[in-house]
PDB file of C-alpha atoms and ligand atoms in Angstrom:
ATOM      1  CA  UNK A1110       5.375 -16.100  21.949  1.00  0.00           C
ATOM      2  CA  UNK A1111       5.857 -12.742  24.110  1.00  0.00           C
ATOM      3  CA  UNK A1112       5.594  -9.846  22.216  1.00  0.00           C
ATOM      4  CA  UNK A1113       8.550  -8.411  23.221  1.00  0.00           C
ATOM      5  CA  UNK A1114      10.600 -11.555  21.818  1.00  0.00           C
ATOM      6  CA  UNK A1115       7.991 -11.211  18.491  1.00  0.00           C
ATOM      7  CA  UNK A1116       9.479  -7.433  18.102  1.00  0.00           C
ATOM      8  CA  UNK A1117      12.880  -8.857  18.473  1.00  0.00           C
ATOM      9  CA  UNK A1118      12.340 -11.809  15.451  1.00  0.00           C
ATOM     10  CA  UNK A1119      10.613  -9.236  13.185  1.00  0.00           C
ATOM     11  CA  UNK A1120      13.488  -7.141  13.541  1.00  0.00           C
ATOM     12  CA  UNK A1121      15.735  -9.813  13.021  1.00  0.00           C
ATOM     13  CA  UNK A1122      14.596 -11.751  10.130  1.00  0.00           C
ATOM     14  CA  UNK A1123      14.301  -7.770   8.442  1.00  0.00           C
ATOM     15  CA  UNK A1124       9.636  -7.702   8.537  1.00  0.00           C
ATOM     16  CA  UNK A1125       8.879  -4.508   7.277  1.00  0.00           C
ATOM     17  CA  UNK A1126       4.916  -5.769   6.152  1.00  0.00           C
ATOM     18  CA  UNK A1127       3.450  -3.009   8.798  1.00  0.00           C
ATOM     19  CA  UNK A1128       5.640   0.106   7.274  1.00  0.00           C
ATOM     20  CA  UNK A1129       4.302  -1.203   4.021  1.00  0.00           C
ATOM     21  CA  UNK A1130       0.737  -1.303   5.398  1.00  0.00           C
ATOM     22  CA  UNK A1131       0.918   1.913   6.587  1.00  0.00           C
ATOM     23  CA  UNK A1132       2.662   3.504   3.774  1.00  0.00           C
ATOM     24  CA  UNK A1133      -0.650   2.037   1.517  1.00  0.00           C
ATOM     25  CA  UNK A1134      -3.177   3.911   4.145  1.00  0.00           C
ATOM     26  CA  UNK A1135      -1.566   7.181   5.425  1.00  0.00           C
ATOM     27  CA  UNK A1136      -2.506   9.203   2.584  1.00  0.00           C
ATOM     28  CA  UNK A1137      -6.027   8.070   3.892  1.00  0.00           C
ATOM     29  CA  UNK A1138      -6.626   8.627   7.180  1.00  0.00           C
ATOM     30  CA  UNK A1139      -6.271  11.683   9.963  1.00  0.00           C
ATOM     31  CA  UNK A1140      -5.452  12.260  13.978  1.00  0.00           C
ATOM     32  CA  UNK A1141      -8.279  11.965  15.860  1.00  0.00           C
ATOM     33  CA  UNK A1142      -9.730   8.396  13.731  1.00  0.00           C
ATOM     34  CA  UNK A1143     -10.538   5.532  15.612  1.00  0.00           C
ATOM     35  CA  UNK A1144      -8.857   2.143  14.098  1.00  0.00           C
ATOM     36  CA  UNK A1145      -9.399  -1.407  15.373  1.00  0.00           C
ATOM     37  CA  UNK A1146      -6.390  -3.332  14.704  1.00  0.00           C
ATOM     38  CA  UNK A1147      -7.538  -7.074  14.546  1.00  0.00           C
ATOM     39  CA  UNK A1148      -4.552  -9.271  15.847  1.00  0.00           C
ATOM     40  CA  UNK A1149      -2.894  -6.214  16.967  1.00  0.00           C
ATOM     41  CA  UNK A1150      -0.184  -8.405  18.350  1.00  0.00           C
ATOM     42  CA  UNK A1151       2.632  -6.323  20.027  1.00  0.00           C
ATOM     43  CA  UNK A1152       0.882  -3.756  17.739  1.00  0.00           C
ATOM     44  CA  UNK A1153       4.072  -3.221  15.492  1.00  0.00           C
ATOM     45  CA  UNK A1154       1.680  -1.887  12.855  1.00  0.00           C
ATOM     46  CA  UNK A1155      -0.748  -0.107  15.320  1.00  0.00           C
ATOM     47  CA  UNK A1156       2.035   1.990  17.150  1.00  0.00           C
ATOM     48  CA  UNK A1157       2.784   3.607  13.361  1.00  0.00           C
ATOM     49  CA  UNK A1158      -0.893   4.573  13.292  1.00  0.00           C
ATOM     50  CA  UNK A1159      -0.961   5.783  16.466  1.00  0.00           C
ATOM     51  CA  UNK A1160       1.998   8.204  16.068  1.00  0.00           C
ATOM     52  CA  UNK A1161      -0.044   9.781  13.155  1.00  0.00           C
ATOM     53  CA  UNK A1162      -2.287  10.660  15.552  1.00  0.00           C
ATOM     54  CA  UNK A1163      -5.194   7.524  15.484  1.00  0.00           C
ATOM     55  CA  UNK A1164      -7.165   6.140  18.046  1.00  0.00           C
ATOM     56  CA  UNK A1165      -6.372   2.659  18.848  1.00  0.00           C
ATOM     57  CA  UNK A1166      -8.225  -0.384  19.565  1.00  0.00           C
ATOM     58  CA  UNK A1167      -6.828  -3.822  19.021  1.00  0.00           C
ATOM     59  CA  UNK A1168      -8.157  -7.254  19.327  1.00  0.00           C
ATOM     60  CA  UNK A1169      -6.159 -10.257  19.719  1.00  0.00           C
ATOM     61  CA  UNK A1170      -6.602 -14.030  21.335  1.00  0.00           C
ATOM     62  CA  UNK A1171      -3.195 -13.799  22.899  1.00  0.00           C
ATOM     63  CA  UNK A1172      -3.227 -12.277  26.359  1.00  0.00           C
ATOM     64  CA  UNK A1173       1.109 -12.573  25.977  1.00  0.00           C
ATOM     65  CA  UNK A1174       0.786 -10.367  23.255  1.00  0.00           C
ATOM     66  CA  UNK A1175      -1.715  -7.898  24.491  1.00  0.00           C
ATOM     67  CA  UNK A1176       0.446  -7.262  27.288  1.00  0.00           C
ATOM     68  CA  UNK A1177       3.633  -6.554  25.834  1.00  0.00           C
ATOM     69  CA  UNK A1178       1.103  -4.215  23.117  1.00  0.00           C
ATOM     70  CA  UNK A1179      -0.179  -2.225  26.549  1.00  0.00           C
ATOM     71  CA  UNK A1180       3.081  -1.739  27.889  1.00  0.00           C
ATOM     72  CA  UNK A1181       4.179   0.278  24.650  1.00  0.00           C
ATOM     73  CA  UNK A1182       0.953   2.921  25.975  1.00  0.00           C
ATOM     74  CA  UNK A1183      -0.480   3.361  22.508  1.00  0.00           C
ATOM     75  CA  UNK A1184      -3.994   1.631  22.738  1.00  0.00           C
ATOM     76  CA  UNK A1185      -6.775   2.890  24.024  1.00  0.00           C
ATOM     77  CA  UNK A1186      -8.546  -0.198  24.763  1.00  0.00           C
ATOM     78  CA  UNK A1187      -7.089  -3.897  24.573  1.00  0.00           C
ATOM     79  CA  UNK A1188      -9.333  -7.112  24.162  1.00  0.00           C
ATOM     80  CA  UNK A1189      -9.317 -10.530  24.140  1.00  0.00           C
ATOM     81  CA  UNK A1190     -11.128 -12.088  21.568  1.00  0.00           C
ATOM     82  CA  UNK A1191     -10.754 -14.921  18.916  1.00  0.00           C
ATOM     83  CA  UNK A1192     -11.758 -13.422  15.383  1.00  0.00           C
ATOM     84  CA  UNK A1193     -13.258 -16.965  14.473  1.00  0.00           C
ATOM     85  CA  UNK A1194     -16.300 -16.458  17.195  1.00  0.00           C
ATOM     86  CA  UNK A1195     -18.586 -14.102  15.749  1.00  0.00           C
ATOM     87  CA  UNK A1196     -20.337 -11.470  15.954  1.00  0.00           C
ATOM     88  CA  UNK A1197     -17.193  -9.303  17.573  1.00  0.00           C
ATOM     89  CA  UNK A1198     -18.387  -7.484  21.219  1.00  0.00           C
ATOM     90  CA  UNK A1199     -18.091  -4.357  18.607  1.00  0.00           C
ATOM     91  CA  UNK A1200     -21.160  -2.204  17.076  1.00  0.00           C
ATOM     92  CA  UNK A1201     -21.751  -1.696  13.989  1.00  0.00           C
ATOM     93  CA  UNK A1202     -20.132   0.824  12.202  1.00  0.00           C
ATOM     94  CA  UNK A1203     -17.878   1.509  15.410  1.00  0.00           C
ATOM     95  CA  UNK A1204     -14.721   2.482  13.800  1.00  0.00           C
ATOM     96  CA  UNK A1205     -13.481   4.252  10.779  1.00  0.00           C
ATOM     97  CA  UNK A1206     -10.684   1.847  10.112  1.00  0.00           C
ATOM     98  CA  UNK A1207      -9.314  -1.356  10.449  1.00  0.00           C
ATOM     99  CA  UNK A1208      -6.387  -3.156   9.929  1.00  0.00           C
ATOM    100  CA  UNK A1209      -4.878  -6.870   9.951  1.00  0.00           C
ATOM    101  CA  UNK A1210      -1.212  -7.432   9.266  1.00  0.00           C
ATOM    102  CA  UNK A1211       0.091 -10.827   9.295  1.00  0.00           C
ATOM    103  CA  UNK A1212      -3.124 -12.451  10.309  1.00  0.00           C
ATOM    104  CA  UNK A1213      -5.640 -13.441   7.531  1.00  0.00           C
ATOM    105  CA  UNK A1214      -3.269 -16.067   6.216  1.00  0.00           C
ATOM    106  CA  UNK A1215      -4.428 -18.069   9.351  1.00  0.00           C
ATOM    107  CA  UNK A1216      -7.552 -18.539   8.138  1.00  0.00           C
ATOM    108  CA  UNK A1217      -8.292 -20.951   5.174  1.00  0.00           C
ATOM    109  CA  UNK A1218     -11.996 -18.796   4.983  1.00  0.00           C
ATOM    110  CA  UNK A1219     -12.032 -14.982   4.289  1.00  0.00           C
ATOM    111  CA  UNK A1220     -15.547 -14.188   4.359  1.00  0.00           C
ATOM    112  CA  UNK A1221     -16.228 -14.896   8.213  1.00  0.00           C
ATOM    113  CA  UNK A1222     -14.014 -11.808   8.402  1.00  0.00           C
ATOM    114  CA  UNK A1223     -14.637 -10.150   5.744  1.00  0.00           C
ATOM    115  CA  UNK A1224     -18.547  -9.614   6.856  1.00  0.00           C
ATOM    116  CA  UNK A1225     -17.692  -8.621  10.405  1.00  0.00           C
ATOM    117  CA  UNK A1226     -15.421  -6.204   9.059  1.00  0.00           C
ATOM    118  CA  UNK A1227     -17.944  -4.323   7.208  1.00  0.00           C
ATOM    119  CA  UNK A1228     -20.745  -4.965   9.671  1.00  0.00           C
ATOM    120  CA  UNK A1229     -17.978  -2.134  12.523  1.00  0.00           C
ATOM    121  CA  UNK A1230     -16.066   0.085   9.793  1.00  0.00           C
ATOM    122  CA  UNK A1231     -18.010   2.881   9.141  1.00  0.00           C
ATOM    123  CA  UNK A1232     -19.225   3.239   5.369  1.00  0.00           C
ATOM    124  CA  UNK A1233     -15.975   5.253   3.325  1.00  0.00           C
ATOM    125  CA  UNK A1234     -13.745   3.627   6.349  1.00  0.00           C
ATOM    126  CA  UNK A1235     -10.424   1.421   5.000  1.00  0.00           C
ATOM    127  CA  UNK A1236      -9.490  -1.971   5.785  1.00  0.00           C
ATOM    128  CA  UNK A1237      -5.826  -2.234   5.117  1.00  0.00           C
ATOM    129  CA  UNK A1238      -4.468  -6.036   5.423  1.00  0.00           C
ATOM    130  CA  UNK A1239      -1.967  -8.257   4.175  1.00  0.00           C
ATOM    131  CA  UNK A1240      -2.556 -12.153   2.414  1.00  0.00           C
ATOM    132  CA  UNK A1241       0.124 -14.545   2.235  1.00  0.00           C
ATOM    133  CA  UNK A1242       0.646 -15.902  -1.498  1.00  0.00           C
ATOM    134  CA  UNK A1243       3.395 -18.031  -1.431  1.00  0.00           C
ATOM    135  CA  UNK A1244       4.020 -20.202   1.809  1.00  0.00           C
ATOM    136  CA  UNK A1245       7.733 -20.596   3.256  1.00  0.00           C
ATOM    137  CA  UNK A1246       9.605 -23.893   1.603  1.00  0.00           C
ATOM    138  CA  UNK A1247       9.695 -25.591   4.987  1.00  0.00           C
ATOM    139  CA  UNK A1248       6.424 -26.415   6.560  1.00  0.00           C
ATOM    140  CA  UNK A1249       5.134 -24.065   9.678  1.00  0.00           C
ATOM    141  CA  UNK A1250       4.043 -25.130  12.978  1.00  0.00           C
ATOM    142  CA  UNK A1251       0.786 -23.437  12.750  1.00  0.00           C
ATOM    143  CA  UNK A1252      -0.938 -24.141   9.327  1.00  0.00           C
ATOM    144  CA  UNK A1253      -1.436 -21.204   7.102  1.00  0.00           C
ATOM    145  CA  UNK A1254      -3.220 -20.694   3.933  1.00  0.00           C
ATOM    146  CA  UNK A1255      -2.228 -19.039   1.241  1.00  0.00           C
ATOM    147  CA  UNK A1256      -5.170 -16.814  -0.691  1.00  0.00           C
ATOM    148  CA  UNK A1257      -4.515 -15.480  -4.425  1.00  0.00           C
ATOM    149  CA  UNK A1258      -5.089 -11.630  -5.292  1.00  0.00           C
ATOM    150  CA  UNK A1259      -8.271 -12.280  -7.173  1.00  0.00           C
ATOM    151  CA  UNK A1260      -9.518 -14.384  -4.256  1.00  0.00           C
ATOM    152  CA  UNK A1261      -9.398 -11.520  -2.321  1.00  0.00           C
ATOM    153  CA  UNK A1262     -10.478  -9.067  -4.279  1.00  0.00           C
ATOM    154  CA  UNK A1263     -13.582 -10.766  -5.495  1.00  0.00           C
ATOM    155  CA  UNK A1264     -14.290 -11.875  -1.851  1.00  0.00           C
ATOM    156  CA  UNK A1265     -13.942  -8.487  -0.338  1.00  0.00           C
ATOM    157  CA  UNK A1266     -16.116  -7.140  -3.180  1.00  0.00           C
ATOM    158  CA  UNK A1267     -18.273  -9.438  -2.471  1.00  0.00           C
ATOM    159  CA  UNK A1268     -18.922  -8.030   0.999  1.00  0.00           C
ATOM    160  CA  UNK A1269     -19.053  -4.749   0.221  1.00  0.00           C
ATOM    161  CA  UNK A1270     -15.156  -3.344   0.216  1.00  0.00           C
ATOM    162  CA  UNK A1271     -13.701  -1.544  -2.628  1.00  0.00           C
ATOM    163  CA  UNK A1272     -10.176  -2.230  -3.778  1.00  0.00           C
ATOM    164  CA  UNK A1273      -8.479   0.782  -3.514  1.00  0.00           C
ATOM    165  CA  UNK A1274      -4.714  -0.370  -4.370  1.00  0.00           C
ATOM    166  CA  UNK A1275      -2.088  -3.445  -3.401  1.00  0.00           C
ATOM    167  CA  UNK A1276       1.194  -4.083  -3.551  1.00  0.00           C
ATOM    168  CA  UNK A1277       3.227  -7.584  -3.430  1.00  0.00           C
ATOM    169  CA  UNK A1278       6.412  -7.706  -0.960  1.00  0.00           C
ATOM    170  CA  UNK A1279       8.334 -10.639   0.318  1.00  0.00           C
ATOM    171  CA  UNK A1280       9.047 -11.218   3.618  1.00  0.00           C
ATOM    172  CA  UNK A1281      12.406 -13.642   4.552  1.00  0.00           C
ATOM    173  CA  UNK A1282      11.137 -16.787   6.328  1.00  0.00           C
ATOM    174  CA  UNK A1283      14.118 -16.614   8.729  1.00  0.00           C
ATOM    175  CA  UNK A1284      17.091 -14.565   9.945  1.00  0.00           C
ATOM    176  CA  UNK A1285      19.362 -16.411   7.336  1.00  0.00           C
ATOM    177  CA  UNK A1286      17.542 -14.495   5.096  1.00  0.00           C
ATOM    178  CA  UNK A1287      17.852 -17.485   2.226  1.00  0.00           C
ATOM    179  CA  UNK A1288      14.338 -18.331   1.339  1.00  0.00           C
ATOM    180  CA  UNK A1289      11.206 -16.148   1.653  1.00  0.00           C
ATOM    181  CA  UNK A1290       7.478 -15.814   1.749  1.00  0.00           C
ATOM    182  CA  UNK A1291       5.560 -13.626  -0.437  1.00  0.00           C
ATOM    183  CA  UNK A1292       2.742 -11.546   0.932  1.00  0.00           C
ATOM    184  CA  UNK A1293       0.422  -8.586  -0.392  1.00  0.00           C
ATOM    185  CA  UNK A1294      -1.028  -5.247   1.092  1.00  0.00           C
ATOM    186  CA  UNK A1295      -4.132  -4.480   0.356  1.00  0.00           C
ATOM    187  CA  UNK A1296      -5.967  -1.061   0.720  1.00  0.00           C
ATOM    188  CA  UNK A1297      -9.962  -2.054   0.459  1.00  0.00           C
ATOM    189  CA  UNK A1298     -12.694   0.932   1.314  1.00  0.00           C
ATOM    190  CA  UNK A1299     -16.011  -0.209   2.900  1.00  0.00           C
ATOM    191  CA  UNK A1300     -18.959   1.146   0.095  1.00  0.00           C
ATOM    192  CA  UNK A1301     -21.667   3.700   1.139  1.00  0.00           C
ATOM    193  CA  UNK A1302     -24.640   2.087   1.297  1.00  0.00           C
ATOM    194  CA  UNK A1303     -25.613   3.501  -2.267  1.00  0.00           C
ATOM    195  CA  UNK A1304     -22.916   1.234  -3.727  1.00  0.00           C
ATOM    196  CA  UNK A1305     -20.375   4.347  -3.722  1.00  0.00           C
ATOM    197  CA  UNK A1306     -17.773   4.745  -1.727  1.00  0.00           C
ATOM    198  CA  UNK A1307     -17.800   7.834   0.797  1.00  0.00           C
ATOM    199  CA  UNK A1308     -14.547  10.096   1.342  1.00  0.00           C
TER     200      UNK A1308
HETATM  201  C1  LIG B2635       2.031 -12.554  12.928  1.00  0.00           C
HETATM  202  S1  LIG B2635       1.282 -11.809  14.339  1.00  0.00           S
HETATM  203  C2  LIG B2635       1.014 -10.140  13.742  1.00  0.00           C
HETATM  204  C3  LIG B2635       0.790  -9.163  14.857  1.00  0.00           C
HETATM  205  C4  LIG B2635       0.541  -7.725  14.430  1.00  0.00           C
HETATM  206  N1  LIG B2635      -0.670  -7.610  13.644  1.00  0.00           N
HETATM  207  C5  LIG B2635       1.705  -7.156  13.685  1.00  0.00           C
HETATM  208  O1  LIG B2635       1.516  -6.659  12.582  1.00  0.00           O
HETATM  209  O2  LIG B2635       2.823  -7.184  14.201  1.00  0.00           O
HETATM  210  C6  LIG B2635      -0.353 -12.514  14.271  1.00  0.00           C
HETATM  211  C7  LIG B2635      -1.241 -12.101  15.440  1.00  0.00           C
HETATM  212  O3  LIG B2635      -2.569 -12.554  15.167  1.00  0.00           O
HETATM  213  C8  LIG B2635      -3.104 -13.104  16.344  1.00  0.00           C
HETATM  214  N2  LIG B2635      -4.125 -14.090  15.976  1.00  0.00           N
HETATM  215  C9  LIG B2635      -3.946 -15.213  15.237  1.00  0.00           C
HETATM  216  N3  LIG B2635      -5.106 -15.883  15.120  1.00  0.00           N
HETATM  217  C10 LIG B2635      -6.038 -15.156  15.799  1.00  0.00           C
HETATM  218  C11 LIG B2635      -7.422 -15.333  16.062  1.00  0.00           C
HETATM  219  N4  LIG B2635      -8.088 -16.409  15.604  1.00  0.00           N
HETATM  220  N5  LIG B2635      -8.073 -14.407  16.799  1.00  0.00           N
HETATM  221  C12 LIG B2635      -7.405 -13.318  17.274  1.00  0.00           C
HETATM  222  N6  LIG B2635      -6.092 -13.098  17.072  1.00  0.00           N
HETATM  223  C13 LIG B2635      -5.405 -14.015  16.345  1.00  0.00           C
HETATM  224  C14 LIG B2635      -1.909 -13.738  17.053  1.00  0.00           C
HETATM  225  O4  LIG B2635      -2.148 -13.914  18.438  1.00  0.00           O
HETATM  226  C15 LIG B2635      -0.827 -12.720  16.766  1.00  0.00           C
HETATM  227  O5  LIG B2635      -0.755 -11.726  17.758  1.00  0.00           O
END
């Protein structure tokens, strides 16, 4: 889908999952950060972050989407890349944060992610990112996977990322508005490498 006509369903069917992300990570971060936003999409989520005053880099595998993203100006760099072949053409700790709204739910694994997340977030860096947890009534056209809160917790402990708060919201599956799917934010913090997380 172009991003443009994206912007134009999220409006419509009434998305608000990227003012929720950022609400979780404002009180967080400051101008001048750098944040890789991993399926930036149109970057609906990334253009909030960049009006507070972030750096932006996004990643996604659709070129239609990257475009309409550039066209809004607020990325500093745009590439094309599929999250599922790893390592990412990114260095380690590269960026203080990193976000991914609306796009782990397409992957039935977490910890291919998960890892290459905290191999280029800086130690004390946030990874904000939504989970789906209850899939629309009717099926999708691309599969999707739904992934419990204490999945992700214990998998993001697991490599090395702190819970640092959630919060459930639903998300209407269509402009009717009838039926819904339920999602959560999560805030996570990658831990120093004395086991604490850095400020
Ligand atoms: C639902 S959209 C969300 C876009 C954006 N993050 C937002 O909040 O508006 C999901 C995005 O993830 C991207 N995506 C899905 N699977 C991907 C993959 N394997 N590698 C890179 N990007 C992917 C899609 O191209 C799409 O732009």
């Amino acid at each position: 889908m172009p991003g443009t006509l994206y912007d134009e369903a999220s409006v419509a069917v009434g998305n608000h999952a990227h003012e929720i992300l950022f609400g979780l990570a404002y009180a967080h971060v400051r101008p001048g950060e750098r944040l890789i936003d991993l399926g930036i999409g149109s970057g609906l989520s990334s253009q909030l972050f960049h009006r507070a005053g972030l750096g932006i880099v996004g990643l996604d595998s659709a070129e239609r989407m990257l475009e309409s993203c550039r066209a809004k100006g607020i990325a500093e760099q745009l590439v094309v890349h599929d999250l599922a072949s790893r390592p990412w053409p990114f260095e380690r700790a590269r960026y203080d944060h990193a976000i991914a709204c609306g796009v782990l739910h397409f992957f039935e694994a977490l910890d291919p992610l998960l890892s290459e997340v905290a191999r280029v977030v800086r130690p004390g860096g946030l990874f904000v990112f939504t989970t789906m947890e209850r899939a629309a009534p009717t099926p999708t056209t691309i599969p999707v996977f739904v992934h419990s809160r204490s999945h992700v917790l214990e998998r993001a402990r697991a490599h090395g990322l702190e819970a640092i708060g959630d919060v459930a919201f639903d998300t209407p599956a269509s402009p009717s508005r009838d039926a819904h799917v339920g999602f959560r934010a999560h805030l996570t913090r990658v831990i120093g490498a004395e086991g604490t997380a850095s400020t």
